[in-house]
Short mmCIF file of C-alpha atoms and ligand atoms in Angstrom, two decimals:
data_model
loop_
_atom_site.label_atom_id
_atom_site.label_comp_id
_atom_site.label_asym_id
_atom_site.label_seq_id
_atom_site.Cartn_x
_atom_site.Cartn_y
_atom_site.Cartn_z
CA MET A 1 -1.52 49.29 -8.78
CA SER A 2 1.19 46.78 -9.43
CA VAL A 3 -0.59 44.30 -11.75
CA ASP A 4 1.13 43.41 -14.79
CA LYS A 5 -1.22 43.99 -17.90
CA ASN A 6 1.11 43.74 -20.32
CA ALA A 7 2.25 40.52 -18.70
CA TYR A 8 -1.02 38.88 -18.35
CA GLN A 9 -1.83 39.79 -22.47
CA ARG A 10 1.25 38.11 -22.63
CA ILE A 11 0.72 34.81 -20.82
CA LYS A 12 -2.96 34.58 -21.70
CA SER A 13 -1.67 34.25 -25.50
CA GLU A 14 1.39 31.76 -25.27
CA LEU A 15 -1.58 29.66 -23.00
CA ASP A 16 -3.83 30.19 -25.54
CA GLU A 17 -1.46 28.37 -28.25
CA HIS A 18 -0.96 25.54 -26.25
CA THR A 19 -4.97 25.26 -24.71
CA VAL A 20 -3.65 25.56 -21.54
CA SER A 21 -5.83 27.21 -18.66
CA LEU A 22 -5.09 30.14 -16.77
CA VAL A 23 -6.10 30.94 -12.72
CA ALA A 24 -4.57 34.04 -11.58
CA VAL A 25 -3.20 32.99 -8.18
CA SER A 26 -4.85 35.85 -5.88
CA LYS A 27 -4.11 35.55 -2.46
CA THR A 28 -3.00 38.30 -0.35
CA LYS A 29 -4.07 40.47 -3.19
CA PRO A 30 -6.90 43.53 -2.79
CA ILE A 31 -10.15 43.14 -4.92
CA ASP A 32 -9.65 45.99 -6.91
CA ASP A 33 -5.99 43.76 -8.80
CA ILE A 34 -8.28 41.59 -9.46
CA ARG A 35 -10.82 43.74 -11.50
CA VAL A 36 -8.29 44.40 -13.50
CA LEU A 37 -7.30 41.01 -14.79
CA TYR A 38 -11.57 40.29 -14.92
CA ASP A 39 -11.51 43.84 -16.78
CA LEU A 40 -9.35 41.96 -19.48
CA GLY A 41 -11.60 38.96 -19.83
CA GLN A 42 -9.91 36.85 -16.78
CA ARG A 43 -12.84 34.75 -14.87
CA ASP A 44 -11.12 32.03 -13.26
CA PHE A 45 -9.13 33.48 -10.31
CA GLY A 46 -7.29 31.08 -7.28
CA GLU A 47 -7.31 31.42 -3.93
CA ASN A 48 -5.26 29.66 -0.79
CA TYR A 49 -7.54 30.77 2.04
CA VAL A 50 -10.96 30.19 2.42
CA GLN A 51 -12.02 33.25 4.30
CA GLU A 52 -10.37 35.85 2.24
CA MET A 53 -12.01 34.00 -0.62
CA THR A 54 -15.17 34.06 0.42
CA GLU A 55 -15.40 37.80 1.48
CA LYS A 56 -13.47 38.28 -2.54
CA ALA A 57 -16.18 36.17 -3.34
CA LYS A 58 -18.68 37.84 -2.22
CA GLN A 59 -17.11 41.17 -3.35
CA LEU A 60 -17.02 40.94 -6.74
CA PRO A 61 -18.60 39.74 -9.89
CA ALA A 62 -20.56 36.27 -9.32
CA ASP A 63 -18.81 34.86 -12.94
CA ILE A 64 -16.18 34.94 -11.18
CA ARG A 65 -14.80 31.29 -11.69
CA TRP A 66 -12.92 30.32 -7.97
CA HIS A 67 -10.76 27.77 -7.43
CA PHE A 68 -9.21 26.64 -4.16
CA ILE A 69 -6.00 26.09 -4.60
CA GLY A 70 -4.91 25.53 -0.93
CA HIS A 71 -4.77 22.92 1.87
CA LEU A 72 -8.24 22.65 3.06
CA GLN A 73 -9.43 21.44 6.20
CA THR A 74 -12.84 19.37 6.63
CA ASN A 75 -14.13 21.45 8.79
CA LYS A 76 -14.01 24.87 6.98
CA VAL A 77 -15.52 22.62 3.17
CA ARG A 78 -18.81 23.89 3.55
CA LEU A 79 -17.93 27.37 3.34
CA ILE A 80 -16.34 26.91 0.12
CA ILE A 81 -19.22 25.13 -1.27
CA PRO A 82 -21.58 27.82 -2.76
CA PHE A 83 -18.99 29.66 -4.91
CA VAL A 84 -15.89 27.10 -5.90
CA GLN A 85 -15.55 26.11 -8.89
CA LEU A 86 -12.55 24.20 -8.80
CA ILE A 87 -11.12 22.36 -5.70
CA HIS A 88 -7.28 21.76 -6.56
CA GLY A 89 -5.51 20.32 -3.53
CA VAL A 90 -7.50 17.21 -2.66
CA ASP A 91 -5.34 15.37 -0.28
CA SER A 92 -6.76 12.76 1.41
CA LEU A 93 -9.92 10.50 1.30
CA ARG A 94 -11.04 11.75 4.07
CA LEU A 95 -11.43 15.30 2.25
CA LEU A 96 -13.00 13.81 -0.62
CA LYS A 97 -15.23 12.26 1.32
CA GLU A 98 -16.64 15.68 3.65
CA ILE A 99 -16.77 17.60 0.09
CA ASN A 100 -19.01 14.51 -0.70
CA LYS A 101 -21.06 15.07 1.88
CA GLU A 102 -21.11 19.37 2.17
CA ALA A 103 -21.96 19.61 -1.90
CA GLY A 104 -24.54 16.78 -1.74
CA LYS A 105 -26.05 18.84 1.29
CA ALA A 106 -26.39 21.76 -1.26
CA GLY A 107 -27.43 20.01 -3.73
CA LYS A 108 -24.24 20.00 -6.09
CA LYS A 109 -21.59 18.35 -7.67
CA ILE A 110 -18.00 19.94 -6.48
CA ASP A 111 -14.93 19.24 -9.79
CA CYS A 112 -11.82 18.04 -7.74
CA LEU A 113 -8.25 17.76 -8.24
CA LEU A 114 -6.35 14.77 -6.57
CA GLN A 115 -3.17 16.78 -5.35
CA VAL A 116 0.06 15.04 -5.77
CA HIS A 117 3.36 14.87 -4.00
CA ILE A 118 6.09 15.06 -6.51
CA ALA A 119 8.32 17.42 -4.85
CA ASP A 120 10.91 16.80 -2.48
CA GLU A 121 9.88 19.41 0.46
CA GLU A 122 8.29 17.77 2.93
CA THR A 123 6.23 20.72 3.54
CA LYS A 124 4.23 19.52 0.46
CA PHE A 125 1.54 18.00 0.91
CA GLY A 126 -0.53 15.44 -1.55
CA PHE A 127 -0.42 11.08 -1.95
CA ASP A 128 2.13 9.77 -3.39
CA GLU A 129 1.91 7.70 -6.77
CA ASN A 130 1.68 4.22 -4.98
CA GLU A 131 -1.33 5.97 -1.88
CA LEU A 132 -3.22 6.71 -5.76
CA LEU A 133 -2.66 3.14 -7.44
CA ALA A 134 -3.94 2.27 -3.70
CA LEU A 135 -6.90 4.66 -3.81
CA ASP A 136 -10.78 2.87 -4.00
CA TRP A 137 -11.15 4.55 -7.65
CA ASN A 138 -14.78 3.03 -7.88
CA GLU A 139 -16.04 4.30 -4.66
CA ILE A 140 -14.52 7.54 -5.96
CA VAL A 141 -16.31 7.34 -9.46
CA SER A 142 -18.78 6.78 -7.18
CA MET A 143 -19.99 9.23 -4.98
CA SER A 144 -22.32 11.76 -6.26
CA ASN A 145 -21.52 14.91 -5.71
CA VAL A 146 -17.82 15.02 -6.35
CA ASN A 147 -16.16 14.58 -9.57
CA VAL A 148 -12.37 14.10 -9.55
CA THR A 149 -11.84 15.54 -13.34
CA GLY A 150 -7.81 15.23 -12.38
CA LEU A 151 -4.20 15.95 -10.80
CA MET A 152 -2.28 18.73 -9.53
CA GLY A 153 1.22 18.70 -8.28
CA MET A 154 3.92 21.43 -7.29
CA ALA A 155 7.73 20.79 -7.89
CA SER A 156 10.28 21.28 -6.05
CA PHE A 157 11.15 25.44 -5.64
CA SER A 158 14.99 24.74 -7.38
CA ASP A 159 16.78 26.58 -9.59
CA ASP A 160 17.56 22.63 -11.23
CA LEU A 161 15.54 22.57 -14.15
CA ASN A 162 16.42 18.97 -14.73
CA LYS A 163 15.03 17.99 -11.36
CA VAL A 164 12.08 20.64 -12.08
CA ARG A 165 11.02 18.75 -14.91
CA ASN A 166 11.97 15.44 -14.19
CA GLU A 167 8.13 15.70 -11.55
CA PHE A 168 6.18 17.36 -13.93
CA GLN A 169 6.86 14.24 -16.26
CA ASN A 170 6.78 12.31 -12.82
CA LEU A 171 2.93 13.70 -12.68
CA LYS A 172 1.98 13.02 -15.89
CA LYS A 173 3.16 9.93 -15.81
CA ILE A 174 1.26 9.31 -12.99
CA PHE A 175 -1.74 10.85 -14.68
CA GLU A 176 -1.70 8.68 -17.82
CA LYS A 177 -1.75 5.69 -15.53
CA ILE A 178 -4.56 5.89 -13.11
CA GLN A 179 -7.10 6.51 -15.85
CA THR A 180 -9.57 3.53 -16.97
CA ALA A 181 -12.04 3.35 -19.00
CA ASP A 182 -14.47 4.53 -16.67
CA LEU A 183 -11.99 7.61 -15.56
CA ARG A 184 -11.07 10.15 -18.03
CA PHE A 185 -9.65 12.92 -16.51
CA THR A 186 -9.36 16.40 -17.89
CA THR A 187 -7.18 18.40 -16.30
CA LEU A 188 -4.02 18.19 -14.72
CA SER A 189 -2.90 21.17 -13.01
CA MET A 190 0.33 22.04 -12.93
CA GLY A 191 2.85 24.89 -13.09
CA MET A 192 3.16 29.14 -11.53
CA SER A 193 5.25 31.72 -12.41
CA ASN A 194 8.44 30.03 -11.79
CA ASP A 195 8.02 27.14 -13.92
CA TYR A 196 4.70 27.35 -16.19
CA GLN A 197 6.76 26.82 -19.53
CA ILE A 198 8.12 24.27 -18.79
CA ALA A 199 4.86 22.42 -16.93
CA ILE A 200 3.17 23.06 -20.44
CA GLU A 201 6.49 21.11 -22.43
CA GLU A 202 5.52 18.41 -20.02
CA GLY A 203 1.71 17.85 -20.93
CA SER A 204 0.01 20.91 -18.27
CA THR A 205 -3.43 21.36 -19.33
CA MET A 206 -4.15 24.12 -16.56
CA VAL A 207 -1.07 27.00 -14.48
CA ARG A 208 -1.62 28.53 -11.84
CA ILE A 209 0.35 31.72 -11.87
CA GLY A 210 0.48 34.76 -9.02
CA SER A 211 3.09 36.69 -9.23
CA LEU A 212 4.01 37.45 -12.32
CA LEU A 213 0.84 38.70 -12.39
CA PHE A 214 0.20 40.55 -9.81
CA GLY A 215 4.19 41.61 -8.47
CA GLN A 216 5.62 39.29 -5.53
CA ARG A 217 3.77 38.22 -1.93
CA ASN A 218 5.25 38.89 1.70
CA GLN A 219 7.98 36.69 2.22
CA THR A 220 5.19 34.76 4.40
CA SER A 221 2.03 34.14 2.31
C1 LIG B 1 0.29 30.85 -4.26
C2 LIG B 1 0.39 29.35 -5.41
C3 LIG B 1 0.55 30.07 -6.57
C4 LIG B 1 1.45 30.59 -7.61
O1 LIG B 1 2.16 30.79 -7.14
P1 LIG B 1 3.44 32.40 -7.92
O2 LIG B 1 4.72 31.52 -7.73
O3 LIG B 1 3.20 33.25 -7.55
O4 LIG B 1 3.00 32.13 -9.40
C5 LIG B 1 0.05 28.34 -7.40
N1 LIG B 1 -0.10 27.59 -6.52
C6 LIG B 1 -0.17 27.14 -5.55
C7 LIG B 1 -0.84 26.12 -5.12
C8 LIG B 1 0.18 28.83 -4.53
O5 LIG B 1 -0.46 27.84 -3.43
#
């Protein structure tokens, strides 16, 4: 078993001190590993792949709050609506509309975060600042089956901690700038195993931590 219970307790109390919530990222890890943290009281788990998440959700207690943190394709939205708590990676208006439509059919209102592209890397999905500012926010606020509760971002994968810090600062600025009297955000999802402490210092309210809790994954995942 590669789950690090001590790391969990340590990180959990560190986060509690700052009232930052923890999404335990369990992608590629077996359900027995998830149960270990569940038994310690963890309820928020994050997954990147639709099929993997639905299969795990079926086998695990219903009070787990599942976070979809991967890149979501519009044709798969319907599959996660029944049990997803928060969709972190909404990277287009088209996807948000699809979530709104499918949530409507299911009689639900789904919390979503818009993903912001803050890293250098071309491969990371998300809106850039100008695209976010150009969105029709009145339209978004008026969608009856989605609730955009904040933003999510990933810093560059880099040893240059100043660069990482600057990217988080930039995301926090955008987070403040987008909000209006009619639109109040609650959630800024930023920080992973390598950079969560910097993210907290820069205003994160929710971190997504995998390898520190569950051990390393294979290179391909
Ligand atoms: C895999 C993943 C994480 C967790 O990464 P670790 O480095 O293992 O903590 C967090 N967020 C997203 C979007 C991920 O894909």
